[in-house]
XYZ file of C-alpha atoms in Angstrom:
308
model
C 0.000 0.000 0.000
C 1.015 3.290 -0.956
C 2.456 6.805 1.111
C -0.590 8.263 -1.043
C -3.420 6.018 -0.217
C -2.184 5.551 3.058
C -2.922 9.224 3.878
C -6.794 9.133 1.524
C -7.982 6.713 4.252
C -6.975 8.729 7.249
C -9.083 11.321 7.670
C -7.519 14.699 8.321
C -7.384 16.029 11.514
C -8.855 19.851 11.276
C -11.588 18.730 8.926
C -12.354 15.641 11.052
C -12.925 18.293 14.111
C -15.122 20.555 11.512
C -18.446 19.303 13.201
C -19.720 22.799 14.189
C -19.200 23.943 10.539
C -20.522 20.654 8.933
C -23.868 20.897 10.863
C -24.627 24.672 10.322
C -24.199 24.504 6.739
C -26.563 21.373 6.939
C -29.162 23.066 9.113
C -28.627 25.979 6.807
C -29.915 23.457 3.704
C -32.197 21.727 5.044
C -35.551 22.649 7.190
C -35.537 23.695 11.210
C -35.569 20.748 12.952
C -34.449 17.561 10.634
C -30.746 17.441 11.497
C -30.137 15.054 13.850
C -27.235 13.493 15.487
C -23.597 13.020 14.399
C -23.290 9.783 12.531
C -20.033 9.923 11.326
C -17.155 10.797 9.645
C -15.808 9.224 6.399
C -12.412 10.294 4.310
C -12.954 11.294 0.794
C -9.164 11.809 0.245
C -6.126 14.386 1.195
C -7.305 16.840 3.485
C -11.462 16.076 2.250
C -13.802 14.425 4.861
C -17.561 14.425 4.903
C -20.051 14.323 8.100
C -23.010 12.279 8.175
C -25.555 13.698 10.378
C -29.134 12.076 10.975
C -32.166 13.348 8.933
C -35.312 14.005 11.114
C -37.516 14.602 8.187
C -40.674 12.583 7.853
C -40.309 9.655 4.857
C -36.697 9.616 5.023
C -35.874 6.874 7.202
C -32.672 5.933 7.032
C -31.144 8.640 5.321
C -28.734 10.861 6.394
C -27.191 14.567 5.236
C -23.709 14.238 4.103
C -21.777 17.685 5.024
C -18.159 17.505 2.710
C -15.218 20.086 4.066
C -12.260 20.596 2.556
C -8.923 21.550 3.636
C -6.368 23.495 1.269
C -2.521 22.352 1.408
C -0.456 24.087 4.238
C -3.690 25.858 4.790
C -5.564 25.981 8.431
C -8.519 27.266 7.503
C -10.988 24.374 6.909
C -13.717 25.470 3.750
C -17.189 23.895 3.256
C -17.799 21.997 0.013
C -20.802 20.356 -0.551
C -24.059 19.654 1.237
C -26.390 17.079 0.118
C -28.890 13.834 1.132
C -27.623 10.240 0.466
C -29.531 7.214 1.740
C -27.996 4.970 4.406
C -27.359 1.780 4.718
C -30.995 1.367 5.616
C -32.557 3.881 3.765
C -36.023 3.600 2.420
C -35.940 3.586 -1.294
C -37.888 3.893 -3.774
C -38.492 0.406 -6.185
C -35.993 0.368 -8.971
C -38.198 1.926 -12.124
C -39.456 -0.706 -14.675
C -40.811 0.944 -18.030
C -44.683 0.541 -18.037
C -44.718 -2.085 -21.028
C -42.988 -4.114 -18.313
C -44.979 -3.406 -14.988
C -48.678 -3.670 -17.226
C -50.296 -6.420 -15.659
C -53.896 -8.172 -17.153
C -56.689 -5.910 -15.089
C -55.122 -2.583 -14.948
C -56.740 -0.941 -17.764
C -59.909 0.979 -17.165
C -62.310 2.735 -19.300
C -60.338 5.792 -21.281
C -56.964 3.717 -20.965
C -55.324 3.028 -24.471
C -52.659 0.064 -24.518
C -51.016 0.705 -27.830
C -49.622 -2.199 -29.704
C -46.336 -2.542 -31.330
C -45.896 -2.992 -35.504
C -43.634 -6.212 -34.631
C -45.615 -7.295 -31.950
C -45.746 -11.122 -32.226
C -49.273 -11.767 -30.506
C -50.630 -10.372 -33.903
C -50.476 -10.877 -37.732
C -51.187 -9.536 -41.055
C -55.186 -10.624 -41.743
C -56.328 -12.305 -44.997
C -56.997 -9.576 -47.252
C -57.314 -11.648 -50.532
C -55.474 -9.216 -52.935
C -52.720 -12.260 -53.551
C -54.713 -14.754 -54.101
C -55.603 -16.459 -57.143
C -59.075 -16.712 -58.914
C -60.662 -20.238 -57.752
C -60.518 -21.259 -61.131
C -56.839 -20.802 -61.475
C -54.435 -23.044 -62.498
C -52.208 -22.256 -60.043
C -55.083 -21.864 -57.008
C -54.801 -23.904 -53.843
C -58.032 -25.800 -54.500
C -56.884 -26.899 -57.798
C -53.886 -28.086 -57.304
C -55.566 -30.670 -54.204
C -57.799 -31.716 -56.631
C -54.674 -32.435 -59.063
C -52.839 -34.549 -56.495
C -55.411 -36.613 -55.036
C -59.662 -36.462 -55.411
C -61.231 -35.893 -51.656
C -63.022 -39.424 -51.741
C -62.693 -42.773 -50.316
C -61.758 -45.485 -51.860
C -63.545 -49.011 -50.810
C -63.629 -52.498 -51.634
C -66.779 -52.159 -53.912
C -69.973 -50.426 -54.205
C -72.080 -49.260 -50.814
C -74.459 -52.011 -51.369
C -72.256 -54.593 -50.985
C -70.237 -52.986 -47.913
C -71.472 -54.771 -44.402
C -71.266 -51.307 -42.902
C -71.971 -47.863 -44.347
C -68.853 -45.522 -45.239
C -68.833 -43.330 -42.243
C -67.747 -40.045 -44.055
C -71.163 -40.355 -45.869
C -73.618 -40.710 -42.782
C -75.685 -38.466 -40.417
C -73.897 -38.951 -38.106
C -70.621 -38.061 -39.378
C -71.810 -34.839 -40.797
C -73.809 -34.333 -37.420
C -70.505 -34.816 -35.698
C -68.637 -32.164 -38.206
C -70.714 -29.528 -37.223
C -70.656 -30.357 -33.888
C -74.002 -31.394 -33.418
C -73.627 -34.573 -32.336
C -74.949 -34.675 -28.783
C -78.152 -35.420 -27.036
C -78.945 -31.729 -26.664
C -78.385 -28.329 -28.055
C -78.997 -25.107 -26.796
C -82.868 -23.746 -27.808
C -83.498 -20.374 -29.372
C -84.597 -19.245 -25.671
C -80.917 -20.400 -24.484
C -79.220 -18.723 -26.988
C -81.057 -15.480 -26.297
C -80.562 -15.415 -22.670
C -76.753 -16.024 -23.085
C -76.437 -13.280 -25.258
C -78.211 -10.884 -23.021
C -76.059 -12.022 -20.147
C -72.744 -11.392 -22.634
C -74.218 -8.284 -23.911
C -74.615 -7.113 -20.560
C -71.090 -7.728 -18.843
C -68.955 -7.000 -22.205
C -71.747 -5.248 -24.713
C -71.693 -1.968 -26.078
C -73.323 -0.085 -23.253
C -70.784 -0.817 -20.764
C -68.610 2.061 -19.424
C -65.482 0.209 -21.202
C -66.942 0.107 -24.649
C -67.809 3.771 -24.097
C -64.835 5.211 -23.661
C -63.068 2.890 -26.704
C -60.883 4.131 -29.488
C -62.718 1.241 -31.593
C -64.733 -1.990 -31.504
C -63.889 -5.241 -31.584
C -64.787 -6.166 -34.730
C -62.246 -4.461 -35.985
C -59.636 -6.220 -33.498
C -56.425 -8.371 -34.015
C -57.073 -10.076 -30.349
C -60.970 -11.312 -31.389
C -61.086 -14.990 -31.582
C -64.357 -15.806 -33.454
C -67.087 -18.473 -32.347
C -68.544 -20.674 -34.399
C -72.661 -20.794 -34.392
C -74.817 -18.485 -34.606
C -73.394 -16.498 -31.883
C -70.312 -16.335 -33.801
C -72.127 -13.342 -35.738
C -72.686 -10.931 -32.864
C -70.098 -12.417 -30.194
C -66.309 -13.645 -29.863
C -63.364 -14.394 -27.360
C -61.144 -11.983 -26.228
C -57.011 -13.170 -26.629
C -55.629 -10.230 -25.605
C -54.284 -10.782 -22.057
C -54.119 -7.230 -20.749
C -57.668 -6.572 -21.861
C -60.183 -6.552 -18.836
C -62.311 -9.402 -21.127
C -59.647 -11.870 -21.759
C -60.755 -14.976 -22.207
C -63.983 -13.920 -21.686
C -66.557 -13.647 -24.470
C -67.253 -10.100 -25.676
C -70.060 -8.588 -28.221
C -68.319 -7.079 -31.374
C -70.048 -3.623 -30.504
C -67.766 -4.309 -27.204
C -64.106 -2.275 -26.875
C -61.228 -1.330 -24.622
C -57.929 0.324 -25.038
C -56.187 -2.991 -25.798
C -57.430 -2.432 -29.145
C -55.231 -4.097 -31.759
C -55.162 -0.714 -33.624
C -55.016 1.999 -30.803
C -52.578 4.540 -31.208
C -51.928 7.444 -28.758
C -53.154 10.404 -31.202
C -51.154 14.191 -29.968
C -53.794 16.612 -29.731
C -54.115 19.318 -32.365
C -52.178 22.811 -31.360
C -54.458 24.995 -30.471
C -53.754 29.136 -31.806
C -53.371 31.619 -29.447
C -57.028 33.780 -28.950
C -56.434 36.802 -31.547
C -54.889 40.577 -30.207
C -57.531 42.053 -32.416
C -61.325 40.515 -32.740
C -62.075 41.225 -36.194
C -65.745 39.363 -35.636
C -66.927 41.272 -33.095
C -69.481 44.399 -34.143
C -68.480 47.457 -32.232
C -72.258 49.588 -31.833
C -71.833 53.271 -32.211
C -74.760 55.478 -31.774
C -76.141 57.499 -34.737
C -76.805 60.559 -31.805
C -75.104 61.370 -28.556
C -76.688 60.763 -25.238
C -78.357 63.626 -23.321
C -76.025 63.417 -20.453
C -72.850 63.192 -22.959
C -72.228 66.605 -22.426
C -71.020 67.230 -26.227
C -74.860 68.559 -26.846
C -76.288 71.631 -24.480
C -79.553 70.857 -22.957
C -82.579 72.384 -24.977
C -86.002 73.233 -23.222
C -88.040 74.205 -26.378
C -88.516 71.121 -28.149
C -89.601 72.765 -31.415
C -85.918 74.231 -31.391
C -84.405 71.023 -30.800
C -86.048 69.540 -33.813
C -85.251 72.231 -35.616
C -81.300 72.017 -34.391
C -79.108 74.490 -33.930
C -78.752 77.932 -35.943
């Protein structure tokens, strides 16, 4: 170890003994009353030591006011330098800051909120628009070229009639089963109604959400769509910071999570005018009475007359 650092870590003996001078110029920063106690002195290097004196000021626990003196060479005069309030050991601090596309969580928007969404963002996708694609009677379509490889049909050991069972692609059932109606029960037109009123209800257009919403859903990336009849008034919700994820929501419904919301600056507004050209100054045709620009007249046949 060094002469040089030898002599940083000892703290030097006038400004060490600077207490007096430390705490007036912290009382002289700070507010009557919060200085407390000496905590301390530390060595910032040759002939620089700061004071640490307890802060008394209410939400500061922990911290403390950190007085730095100074000390010129050959010099006995001791000089303040700085005056300031660093956290302690066991300060209370504040939570390190996390940017707020990082600390959203799913439930924190609320009706007004806007949650704009990125151009790479990967929960979303360009949609179908069809300009691309070919006609359906293309050579070079999609359909046509299935139907080139292989025909959609089964191939069996002889006709129907002579088959101990049925094909199953070609029965009731099968096509029952492919539009999911295969079960004992379905939902009756009074069902369907009262679980769209219940859906319109909690996520419909009247709801204080939808209300305050850049856009619908219909319009959405996040909208999952239902099969059924439903399917043409209703959907799911996949966006997972909307308040109606996972939830099914009316396509009149909306939220700031919209696919499509973007944080729009509001338009500059001019300063009001020096001069109002559009207001209409009235100026009299005559002068009132009491003016004092016309002499009263007693005879009223003069007055008519006016003045010689």
């Amino acid at each position: 170890m060094s002469a040089a650092t030898t002599r940083s870590r000892t703290p030097d003996r006038l400004c060490a003994e600077a207490v007096d001078l430390a705490r007036a110029a912290a009382e002289e920063a700070a507010a009557p009353g919060v200085v407390g106690e000496h905590a301390g002195a530390v060595s910032e290097g040759d002939r620089v030591v700061t004071h640490f004196f307890e802060c008394k000021e209410l939400g500061y626990r922990g911290w403390r006011w950190a007085v730095t003196v100074a000390r010129a060479s050959r010099a006995k005069v001791v000089t303040l330098d700085e005056v300031v309030l660093l956290p302690g050991p066991d300060a209370l601090l504040a939570p390190e800051w996390v940017p707020w596309s990082e600390r959203l969580r799913p439930g924190d928007m609320g009706p007004g909120d806007l949650l704009p969404t990125e151009a790479d963002d990967l929960r979303l996708e360009p949609g179908y628009s069809g300009e691309d694609e070919p006609f359906p009677n293309s050579a070079v379509s999609e359909d046509m070229a299935e139907l080139v490889e292989a025909e959609d049909a089964e191939v069996t050991a002889g006709t129907p009639s002579n088959l101990p069972v049925a094909p199953r692609r070609g029965t009731i059932a099968a096509l029952a089963e492919e539009l999911g109606m295969r079960r004992a029960r379905v939902l009756s037109r009074y069902g369907l109604h009262s679980a769209a009123d219940r859906w319109e209800e909690s996520f419909g257009s009247k709801t204080p959400m939808a209300q305050a919403a850049p856009a619908t859903c219909v319009s959405c990336g996040f909208l999952t769509p239902i099969g059924g009849s439903l399917g043409q008034a209703f959907g799911v919700c996949a966006n997972e910071f909307a308040p109606a994820d996972g939830r099914v929501v009316s396509l009149a419904y909306g939220c700031g999570g919209h696919s499509e919301a973007a944080i729009m600056p509001k338009p500059p507004r001019p300063a009001p005018p020096v001069i109002d050209e559009t207001k209409v100054d009235a100026f009299p045709l005559r002068p009132a009475a009491d003016s004092g620009s016309v002499p009263d007249v007693s005879d009223e046949a003069a007055a008519e007359l006016g003045h010689s």
